[in-house]
Amino acid sequence: MKRLAPQAHERIDRSKTYQFTWQGESYYAYAGDTLASALLANGIDVVGRSFKYGRKRGILAAGVEEPNALVTLESGGYEVPNARATEIELYDQLNAKAASGIPSLRFDLRAALKPFHKFMVAGFYYKTFKWPQKLWPHYEHYLRQLAGFSEVPQQADAEHYDHQYQFVDVAVVGGGAAGLSAALTAAQSGASVLVIDERAELGGELSSEFASSAEAQQWFSSTKQALEQMPNVRILKRSTAFALHDFNLLLVIERRQDHVSLKQRNEKQSRQRQHRVRAKQVILATGSHERPLLFANNDLPGVLMASAMRRYLNEFAVLCGDKPVLAGNNDSIYALAEDLVKRAGVKPVVLDMRVGYDASRLIAAGIDVRQGYTILKASGSNRVEQVSIAKVYYDGKLWSASAATETLDCDVVATSGGFNPLVHLDCHTGSKPLFSNALQAFLPACDKPARISAGSVNGHSDWQACVQDGAYAAHQILGRLEKSVAPTTVKPELKLLNVAPFFCPTHQRNKIFIDMQNDVKASDIELAIRENYRSIEHIKRYTAMGFGTDQGKIGNVLGIALAAQLLNRSIPEVGTTTFRPMYTPVTMGALAGEEVGLLFDPQRFTPIHASHVARGAEFEVVGQWMRPWYFPKAIEHLYDAQSAEDLHTAVQRECLAVRNSVGVMDASTLGKIDIQGPDVREFLARVYTNAWAKLAPGKCRYGVMCDENGMIIDDGVTACLSDTHFVMTTTTGGAARIYNHLETWLQTEWPALKVYLTSVTDHWSTTAIVGPKARRVIEKLCSDIDFNAKAFPFMDWREGTVAGVPARVMRISFSGELSYEINVPANYGRYIWEQVMEAGKEFDITPYGTETMHVLRAEKGYIIVGQDTDGSLSPYDANMGWAVSLTKPYPFLGQRALTRSDTVRTDRKQLVGLLPHDAQKVLPEGTQLVNAIEDKAMIGHVTSSYLSPILGRSIAMAVVKAGLSRMGNTIYAKTVGGETIPVTIADSVFYDTAKEKLDGEV
Amino acid sequence: MFLIRCPYCGEAREEQEFSYAGEAFIQRPPLTCSDEEWGDYLFKRKNIKGVTTEQWLHSAGCRRIFVMERNNVTYEILSIYTFESKRGAA
Amino acid sequence: MAKFEPQFATALEQQDFNRLNSAAFKVQELRDYGYVVLRVDANTEGAAHALAKLDISVPEPLTMTGSLDSHLVKWIGPSEYGITLPLAQKDAFIKAAKEALQGVFAAVVDNSGGYSFLHISGTQRYEVLSKLALYDLRGQLPLGKVVSTIAAKSGVIVYRVEEESLRLMVRWSFAQHFWNALVKASEEYR
Amino acid sequence: MKYSWLALLKEGLKGHQDWTPTWPDVTPQTAYDVIIVGGGGHGLATAYYLARDFPTKKIAVLEKGWIGGGNTGRNTTIVRSNYLWDEAALLYEHALKLWEGLTEELDFNVMFSQRGVYNLGHTLQDMRDIERRVSANLLNGVDAEVVSVAELKERIPILETGKQVRYPVMGASFQARGGVARHDAVAWGFARAASRLGVDIVQNCEVIGMDVSGGRIHGVETTRGFIKADQVGCVPAGHASVLAKMANVRLPLESHPLQAFVSEPMKPVLHTVVMSNAVHGYVSQSDKGDLVIGAGIDSYTGYAQRGSPHLIDHCAAAMIELFPIFSRTRLNRQWGGIVDTCPDACPIISPIPEVKGLYFNCGWGTGGFKATPGSGHVFAQTIGHDTPHPLAAPFHIQRFTTGALIDEHGAAGVAH
Ligand SMILES: Cc1cc2nc3c(=O)[nH]c(=O)nc-3n(C[C@H](O)[C@H](O)[C@H](O)COP(=O)(O)OP(=O)(O)OC[C@H]3O[C@@H](n4cnc5c(N)ncnc54)[C@H](O)[C@@H]3O)c2cc1C
Ligand SMILES: NC(=O)c1ccc[n+]([C@@H]2O[C@H](COP(=O)([O-])OP(=O)(O)OC[C@H]3O[C@@H](n4cnc5c(N)ncnc54)[C@H](O)[C@@H]3O)[C@@H](O)[C@H]2O)c1
Ligand SMILES: Cc1cc2nc3c(=O)[nH]c(=O)nc-3n(C[C@H](O)[C@H](O)[C@H](O)COP(=O)(O)O)c2cc1C
Ligand SMILES: [Zn+2]
């Protein structure tokens, strides 16, 4: 292997030499090299070890289809596991090591197990390690160590990713001859065009032709230039279309910085970008991948694809060997031979399975061309050294090889067994590729709307036909887009490469590798079939064929053809496995894009949030909201150190402040829906279980909402502003869901109801002043409302001006204390909060969070939907039969469900209070309940549980089977920690049962 | 990944703007129905393989619910119409 | 009673707008607009008369009528219009609207506090927004158009009244998240 | 041939020429005592236990494609039994106990790997639900544990447990006996064991009609002709409604796409199973080294084994939330299955009241792989005795009439 003298059309830049490190050793190569070409140029044969047998492997291909050359690139926050050397653009100071080799590339344990390889056939583990089953974890532990390629990086990612949404008329995947031609034709009509190619440079396989065809070179540069100058064309290089979804959503990963040396990467730019392209039309000009011939030891380093050898030669000026044997079953092999002679002065031996191709020109040039020959076996230790070849015959159905073999010395073997069109994207939406006998290839069906394929993916082998096919395809879709189109082009003729039918030598099939990455051999496929794994899907799963990071791009079709032969079926009868995204592996970070970290999901904040932060609140995540959980006070210690109260201490303090003086809470997160129209009352009556006909303006009412299954889904207070105008509140977490639920009923079932719903959750900021001194606080801020308990009774609301801001004040209570909820537009929210704090100073007003709110409401037995209920509680179960009106003219949602046989059972789980016998024992929430100490049969569980500061004891709410009829019974809580705690079933109202506190200080 | 033409907005939008809202035209039985009928109404679905008639809500757009006929095997959208137009026709 | 001086604080008041203030990408939060939701079916009895009185002509789907100086009426959905207007005129407008629509099946809802109003300009505005928005703002939002869509996982209303800028409304509680997303998405243009 | 090291050794020396079919391919006969429709794990397990426990019955499994090609072949293979409600916990625990001896029972290594399953909690309510579930599990004899954040960090060092993420981890439940199994092997193992007991396993045989008259079933029409049987057990997962329709029955199901994906194979770094409901994603690392990751369910119905990619993106983000070091790893392949979801997230294992001789085992939705042996066993008993097995009884289809749902949605965490 060596680097040739400069070539006219090479793509390396010899003026820039880059240093790189491979396996800890330093090497040099040029800008424009890939890591693969750089390794080849440096004479490195063995780049990896195989998955199962630890066999030495070299570079097989030159592109994304490479199965062997997996490396670990860089380290730390820049580490890339399982990177493919053939895809990595070399940059200065690049550092890579082999992704395989246990413990090292040089010495692999798995290879040392060679005597056992014959037992390690496909699926051998299903038949072994079985007895006793208990020991499997031990075996598994060791087997796991043997598997996998690179390590997972140990550090978090140093780079970031983003997404971009794109909308275009035409997306062209593939920037080869066909794609460029299609793009140009499309763009000339004025359509917006996006060209996507995974390589660093446009041109695709065409660039291999430049060396031999000036015309190709000429066409390419003029087309490229034209495209680059058109404003309606965008070209994405280094971009892989990895999935094509329904309605032409084309997903593309653009590698924006992977080709830049680590030092020069721009931190402000994403490393990779996912383009989410909606294209009106998609042109698939994805080309094809060559597949190899099969023979024993075909996995030896130095055996590679003919097209790859040609690319290395023409694009990188790397000669993969001085003594090449080229073997093929189609016409394409001769082009490589010609290039080798011309570029490197090397004379290969050419083996063509077929007879009849006119090779006189090559023969005249002194090349040994043997038609009717193929390779049966390769040999060598670190690298191929010899091949044994034989004459082959085709009887119209099958190939056979003559017994007489001949040995040739060589240092590289390049083969071509035909081409696999890249049908992948076309198949992602369920299309099945079609097999062509003439081409010996699966072609895209392209049977989904708004897409077409062009070029070598359609089987074209010469670049002129690809150009023509591209133009033809563009023409077709422009018609669909109703764009003015250039004069009709004609569909080009298929020029056949005359690919011979599949052949797999019969000897040493356990050395013939079909899927190199997964070490699937011809014999494994035989075995699978012998054992009745006959569907190609079973073969895949039993042997792991095509499971690798290359997804069988090179090997699958060979496996299919072999299976067909063994099953005596045609190739299309056997069919392919399913092509799925990703076309090539996609970085997880790029899928996630910017929506990681705090942007993973929106964080919602109330207008008062900054005040809470300033007061040192701890926050609780409720739905998407950040709600103050508690407000720990700083504790001054004797010495310098400062600490803050813990949850328990803070909550005790907050609770007592509310019960004894006054507290303040941010209730802005509750959902609020403005409801207007002449039928609002009827509407509310249908969606809530209780009655709404008589609620007068100025009043509020609590409502319970069920689904049609009769189970509680939400609750909240609704205020009557006028006979045709109400405002509903929903739970914080339920807001969006309930709004959709209500709209759905209105729009589908009750379109005749005259009701308009508007979400006003964000418009209002709500500050609740709670406690016996609440009135004294609010009176300082508002003079146009009479706060006298009689004038403004419980469950009323008033309009007024609070601290100079127009407000709605509601006298509702979730704590049993006197409480005013001040609603003002969001932009005044923080101001009002601060005014309340100021006004409350003299009463030591105490801000409190959700935890204290929970304790206060539990002391009063108020439920929290989603905590005390779980979708399996009816209003009766929740002891809220009082909120159910069965006499409404139109039955409310869920009403019918309440009378089903299971729903009327009297021993259902019902919501009750619990008093632990040990008054200081707080039951863990969630703890299950049983009837007797030794019982295991559960009768319910603890839904809420707290130490009540005002009662000086623990209290809990729970659901208990038939609990409502078992008041006073002792039952037991069985904690996760193994405790059994006796508790008494009690009424769930623990505090102020006489409701004497409701009016506050009198 | 659907691209859905909202009949109210009059243009195609990304699937994420919409919420699937279940089978369309399920008849709600009266209070007097049997437990069986209620159970069927609540839970039993046609769950057709092939062309389905279903409700979608343009939740991030105009907030209207409409009807979509969709082939849930090929993921083709066959037609989209409003409830009003259906009611008008009936 | 003390003399009060109410302080008005918009959702993004605390953010450093200098961070997003370049020729490439510039964001301003507008403090002086109110937002009123009008729900009415123009064909409802009495609606035409009332709307005429309010000088409102009902926009076609995804379009707007009127102007920001008096009232910009946006189509949000069938029989749902979002009216952006100078904050100072908001209360009077609501009063007038309620009066005019007395007896008509309609709703007038003040939602001024519900949103943060953003003005987005700069040569890279579409580049930045296309990282966040599901909608083709560059290609499908000509002057006079309004769309409700999703950007950065938040519901947004985007509309265009000037050649060189976009206006965007995002719900108050989502504003800070949206801001963070804008900061991140525009980083490479700073 | 019994599978063993010895057999492998012998065969290895002979070039593996004498291995026999794992299960033979057969042409269907014209009549059977029991037909099982659906050659997924559940159907094959049903057939196996029927054949084992009712040896006189002539049984066939009819599979429209290749066995194990449905959800059995495309799930994330999580096995656990820590369900909330008694009925569910007992059923899944029954299955888990069978898993613990399945490799030996079937003489086929199903690679049941009890590496433990964590269900993460990210909110206070998550933690309440975890406490509730663990408490219930312990009383039901299901092993379970509540794990603190500090403890989590020790056990899974690569898990992000910091507070500076959107949904910080607050704790987890853990079931040590949970784990994963090799999905395909489950289908193949049951197929092999069943066929050795005389069950006919018929592939490429789609049931396209049912002969129902006089309130009972007489047989099924298939793409390979009519086959008579007095008892037909349908185990078609995503296609349950399609089959039910052939008997003029409607089921409380919707079939949705559920997606999963795998990374490239890497060296072992995650030695257990981690699931999170709040950020939605769950992950384990297969013995081959790939991260096997499950995403959320698509909202719409779909019979195409593919879903929408934004769910994949979101799930990838969730993975990075939990495991920041996964950010630079790459995904290799994504796919979807068709899951038959029930309103209460619990299965239906039931005779069909309207049609004597017809039974359905379906509605496993996003989480039935773990139940495979148990489901097969209780369904076999139900069919064999023509009366619901006690563990199956609560999963009778009648519950959708009476209202006796077993709602595993609310508090059970992710149902996978
Ligand atoms: C992505 C994904 C992830 C999952 N993750 C988990 C997980 O981690 N843990 C877990 O416990 N569960 C999981 N599940 C669920 C689990 O896969 C299923 O519940 C389980 O595999 C169902 O098994 P089955 O045998 O009933 O169905 P299947 O394996 O689907 O078998 C049903 C069979 O019936 C056949 N069939 C259908 N109609 C006919 C007909 N008319 N005639 C003949 N044959 C027919 C089908 O071809 C199919 O082979 C997941 C599912 C998916 C899709
Ligand atoms: N197929 C054959 O039989 C054969 C034989 C010999 C030479 N050729 C040559 O191959 C060329 C065929 O031209 P063509 O334009 O049809 O194909 P091409 O292979 O030249 O171009 C296809 C391009 O698409 C890219 N691509 C493929 N899938 C992609 C994806 N998912 N995302 C992004 N990029 C992707 C490829 O990397 C390549 O650059 C001609 O120049 C012809 O001479 C073909
Ligand atoms: C647990 C599990 C692990 C898998 N691992 C891989 C893998 O390593 N490589 C791969 O290509 N596919 C893997 N797959 C996916 C399968 O290739 C296939 O996509 C899946 O079984 C669905 O089938 P289908 O894509 O043929 O429809 C895996 C699937 C499962 C269920
Ligand atoms: Zn719409």
PDB file of N, CA, C and O in Angstrom, chain C residues 27-61:
ATOM      1  N   VAL C  27     -34.413  40.916  19.682  1.00  0.00           N
ATOM      2  CA  VAL C  27     -35.717  40.668  20.287  1.00  0.00           C
ATOM      3  C   VAL C  27     -36.055  41.800  21.231  1.00  0.00           C
ATOM      4  O   VAL C  27     -35.214  42.251  22.014  1.00  0.00           O
ATOM      5  N   GLN C  28     -37.282  42.301  21.111  1.00  0.00           N
ATOM      6  CA  GLN C  28     -37.758  43.287  22.072  1.00  0.00           C
ATOM      7  C   GLN C  28     -39.064  42.793  22.669  1.00  0.00           C
ATOM      8  O   GLN C  28     -39.853  42.146  21.982  1.00  0.00           O
ATOM      9  N   GLU C  29     -39.272  43.094  23.921  1.00  0.00           N
ATOM     10  CA  GLU C  29     -40.569  42.780  24.509  1.00  0.00           C
ATOM     11  C   GLU C  29     -41.392  44.058  24.544  1.00  0.00           C
ATOM     12  O   GLU C  29     -40.918  45.101  24.996  1.00  0.00           O
ATOM     13  N   LEU C  30     -42.604  43.979  24.028  1.00  0.00           N
ATOM     14  CA  LEU C  30     -43.449  45.166  23.937  1.00  0.00           C
ATOM     15  C   LEU C  30     -44.342  45.227  25.174  1.00  0.00           C
ATOM     16  O   LEU C  30     -45.045  44.272  25.475  1.00  0.00           O
ATOM     17  N   ARG C  31     -44.267  46.327  25.838  1.00  0.00           N
ATOM     18  CA  ARG C  31     -45.028  46.455  27.088  1.00  0.00           C
ATOM     19  C   ARG C  31     -46.396  47.061  26.865  1.00  0.00           C
ATOM     20  O   ARG C  31     -47.267  46.944  27.719  1.00  0.00           O
ATOM     21  N   ASP C  32     -46.564  47.725  25.751  1.00  0.00           N
ATOM     22  CA  ASP C  32     -47.696  48.638  25.663  1.00  0.00           C
ATOM     23  C   ASP C  32     -48.884  48.099  24.892  1.00  0.00           C
ATOM     24  O   ASP C  32     -49.687  48.849  24.357  1.00  0.00           O
ATOM     25  N   TYR C  33     -48.977  46.809  24.803  1.00  0.00           N
ATOM     26  CA  TYR C  33     -50.126  46.242  24.092  1.00  0.00           C
ATOM     27  C   TYR C  33     -51.031  45.459  25.013  1.00  0.00           C
ATOM     28  O   TYR C  33     -50.575  44.803  25.959  1.00  0.00           O
ATOM     29  N   GLY C  34     -52.272  45.548  24.707  1.00  0.00           N
ATOM     30  CA  GLY C  34     -53.248  44.717  25.392  1.00  0.00           C
ATOM     31  C   GLY C  34     -53.741  43.665  24.425  1.00  0.00           C
ATOM     32  O   GLY C  34     -53.492  43.736  23.214  1.00  0.00           O
ATOM     33  N   TYR C  35     -54.434  42.692  24.963  1.00  0.00           N
ATOM     34  CA  TYR C  35     -54.909  41.603  24.112  1.00  0.00           C
ATOM     35  C   TYR C  35     -56.299  41.190  24.573  1.00  0.00           C
ATOM     36  O   TYR C  35     -56.502  40.839  25.741  1.00  0.00           O
ATOM     37  N   VAL C  36     -57.225  41.265  23.652  1.00  0.00           N
ATOM     38  CA  VAL C  36     -58.609  40.939  23.979  1.00  0.00           C
ATOM     39  C   VAL C  36     -59.064  39.814  23.069  1.00  0.00           C
ATOM     40  O   VAL C  36     -58.871  39.873  21.856  1.00  0.00           O
ATOM     41  N   VAL C  37     -59.645  38.821  23.670  1.00  0.00           N
ATOM     42  CA  VAL C  37     -60.176  37.721  22.868  1.00  0.00           C
ATOM     43  C   VAL C  37     -61.640  37.999  22.579  1.00  0.00           C
ATOM     44  O   VAL C  37     -62.425  38.277  23.501  1.00  0.00           O
ATOM     45  N   LEU C  38     -61.978  37.961  21.324  1.00  0.00           N
ATOM     46  CA  LEU C  38     -63.364  38.174  20.932  1.00  0.00           C
ATOM     47  C   LEU C  38     -63.893  36.876  20.354  1.00  0.00           C
ATOM     48  O   LEU C  38     -63.332  36.341  19.392  1.00  0.00           O
ATOM     49  N   ARG C  39     -64.919  36.338  20.961  1.00  0.00           N
ATOM     50  CA  ARG C  39     -65.539  35.125  20.435  1.00  0.00           C
ATOM     51  C   ARG C  39     -66.901  35.490  19.882  1.00  0.00           C
ATOM     52  O   ARG C  39     -67.787  35.908  20.621  1.00  0.00           O
ATOM     53  N   VAL C  40     -67.052  35.370  18.615  1.00  0.00           N
ATOM     54  CA  VAL C  40     -68.360  35.636  18.021  1.00  0.00           C
ATOM     55  C   VAL C  40     -68.389  35.031  16.624  1.00  0.00           C
ATOM     56  O   VAL C  40     -67.373  34.965  15.942  1.00  0.00           O
ATOM     57  N   ASP C  41     -69.541  34.559  16.261  1.00  0.00           N
ATOM     58  CA  ASP C  41     -69.734  34.099  14.897  1.00  0.00           C
ATOM     59  C   ASP C  41     -70.345  35.255  14.133  1.00  0.00           C
ATOM     60  O   ASP C  41     -71.423  35.751  14.498  1.00  0.00           O
ATOM     61  N   ALA C  42     -69.658  35.703  13.105  1.00  0.00           N
ATOM     62  CA  ALA C  42     -70.094  36.907  12.406  1.00  0.00           C
ATOM     63  C   ALA C  42     -71.521  36.774  11.868  1.00  0.00           C
ATOM     64  O   ALA C  42     -72.188  37.776  11.614  1.00  0.00           O
ATOM     65  N   ASN C  43     -71.982  35.547  11.716  1.00  0.00           N
ATOM     66  CA  ASN C  43     -73.333  35.356  11.192  1.00  0.00           C
ATOM     67  C   ASN C  43     -74.404  35.319  12.276  1.00  0.00           C
ATOM     68  O   ASN C  43     -75.585  35.251  11.983  1.00  0.00           O
ATOM     69  N   THR C  44     -73.950  35.321  13.506  1.00  0.00           N
ATOM     70  CA  THR C  44     -74.921  35.324  14.596  1.00  0.00           C
ATOM     71  C   THR C  44     -75.764  36.583  14.539  1.00  0.00           C
ATOM     72  O   THR C  44     -75.272  37.654  14.169  1.00  0.00           O
ATOM     73  N   GLU C  45     -76.972  36.433  14.944  1.00  0.00           N
ATOM     74  CA  GLU C  45     -77.877  37.575  14.949  1.00  0.00           C
ATOM     75  C   GLU C  45     -77.269  38.731  15.723  1.00  0.00           C
ATOM     76  O   GLU C  45     -76.781  38.561  16.844  1.00  0.00           O
ATOM     77  N   GLY C  46     -77.278  39.867  15.146  1.00  0.00           N
ATOM     78  CA  GLY C  46     -76.820  41.067  15.830  1.00  0.00           C
ATOM     79  C   GLY C  46     -75.325  41.295  15.738  1.00  0.00           C
ATOM     80  O   GLY C  46     -74.831  42.378  16.064  1.00  0.00           O
ATOM     81  N   ALA C  47     -74.599  40.285  15.292  1.00  0.00           N
ATOM     82  CA  ALA C  47     -73.144  40.404  15.309  1.00  0.00           C
ATOM     83  C   ALA C  47     -72.652  41.449  14.304  1.00  0.00           C
ATOM     84  O   ALA C  47     -71.790  42.288  14.631  1.00  0.00           O
ATOM     85  N   ALA C  48     -73.208  41.390  13.117  1.00  0.00           N
ATOM     86  CA  ALA C  48     -72.738  42.290  12.066  1.00  0.00           C
ATOM     87  C   ALA C  48     -72.844  43.746  12.518  1.00  0.00           C
ATOM     88  O   ALA C  48     -71.898  44.532  12.387  1.00  0.00           O
ATOM     89  N   HIS C  49     -73.961  44.059  13.069  1.00  0.00           N
ATOM     90  CA  HIS C  49     -74.199  45.416  13.525  1.00  0.00           C
ATOM     91  C   HIS C  49     -73.185  45.822  14.596  1.00  0.00           C
ATOM     92  O   HIS C  49     -72.546  46.871  14.515  1.00  0.00           O
ATOM     93  N   ALA C  50     -73.035  44.948  15.564  1.00  0.00           N
ATOM     94  CA  ALA C  50     -72.116  45.250  16.659  1.00  0.00           C
ATOM     95  C   ALA C  50     -70.690  45.403  16.158  1.00  0.00           C
ATOM     96  O   ALA C  50     -69.972  46.330  16.560  1.00  0.00           O
ATOM     97  N   LEU C  51     -70.290  44.529  15.276  1.00  0.00           N
ATOM     98  CA  LEU C  51     -68.918  44.593  14.780  1.00  0.00           C
ATOM     99  C   LEU C  51     -68.686  45.863  13.988  1.00  0.00           C
ATOM    100  O   LEU C  51     -67.631  46.502  14.100  1.00  0.00           O
ATOM    101  N   ALA C  52     -69.686  46.245  13.226  1.00  0.00           N
ATOM    102  CA  ALA C  52     -69.558  47.476  12.464  1.00  0.00           C
ATOM    103  C   ALA C  52     -69.370  48.647  13.416  1.00  0.00           C
ATOM    104  O   ALA C  52     -68.530  49.524  13.225  1.00  0.00           O
ATOM    105  N   LYS C  53     -70.152  48.612  14.473  1.00  0.00           N
ATOM    106  CA  LYS C  53     -70.065  49.689  15.451  1.00  0.00           C
ATOM    107  C   LYS C  53     -68.672  49.775  16.063  1.00  0.00           C
ATOM    108  O   LYS C  53     -68.157  50.852  16.354  1.00  0.00           O
ATOM    109  N   LEU C  54     -68.071  48.613  16.226  1.00  0.00           N
ATOM    110  CA  LEU C  54     -66.730  48.567  16.829  1.00  0.00           C
ATOM    111  C   LEU C  54     -65.644  48.775  15.775  1.00  0.00           C
ATOM    112  O   LEU C  54     -64.457  48.700  16.084  1.00  0.00           O
ATOM    113  N   ASP C  55     -66.077  48.957  14.550  1.00  0.00           N
ATOM    114  CA  ASP C  55     -65.133  49.135  13.456  1.00  0.00           C
ATOM    115  C   ASP C  55     -64.251  47.896  13.269  1.00  0.00           C
ATOM    116  O   ASP C  55     -63.054  47.988  13.030  1.00  0.00           O
ATOM    117  N   ILE C  56     -64.878  46.764  13.440  1.00  0.00           N
ATOM    118  CA  ILE C  56     -64.129  45.531  13.256  1.00  0.00           C
ATOM    119  C   ILE C  56     -64.649  44.822  12.024  1.00  0.00           C
ATOM    120  O   ILE C  56     -65.844  44.566  11.910  1.00  0.00           O
ATOM    121  N   SER C  57     -63.757  44.553  11.102  1.00  0.00           N
ATOM    122  CA  SER C  57     -64.170  43.664  10.024  1.00  0.00           C
ATOM    123  C   SER C  57     -63.473  42.332  10.289  1.00  0.00           C
ATOM    124  O   SER C  57     -62.281  42.274  10.588  1.00  0.00           O
ATOM    125  N   VAL C  58     -64.266  41.308  10.220  1.00  0.00           N
ATOM    126  CA  VAL C  58     -63.800  40.000  10.654  1.00  0.00           C
ATOM    127  C   VAL C  58     -62.820  39.426   9.629  1.00  0.00           C
ATOM    128  O   VAL C  58     -63.127  39.334   8.454  1.00  0.00           O
ATOM    129  N   PRO C  59     -61.626  39.049  10.071  1.00  0.00           N
ATOM    130  CA  PRO C  59     -60.632  38.551   9.105  1.00  0.00           C
ATOM    131  C   PRO C  59     -60.935  37.132   8.638  1.00  0.00           C
ATOM    132  O   PRO C  59     -61.569  36.351   9.326  1.00  0.00           O
ATOM    133  N   GLU C  60     -60.445  36.840   7.466  1.00  0.00           N
ATOM    134  CA  GLU C  60     -60.500  35.485   6.921  1.00  0.00           C
ATOM    135  C   GLU C  60     -59.506  34.618   7.699  1.00  0.00           C
ATOM    136  O   GLU C  60     -58.609  35.142   8.361  1.00  0.00           O
ATOM    137  N   PRO C  61     -59.638  33.310   7.585  1.00  0.00           N
ATOM    138  CA  PRO C  61     -58.703  32.434   8.294  1.00  0.00           C
ATOM    139  C   PRO C  61     -57.233  32.823   8.064  1.00  0.00           C
ATOM    140  O   PRO C  61     -56.835  33.135   6.941  1.00  0.00           O
TER     141      PRO C  61
END
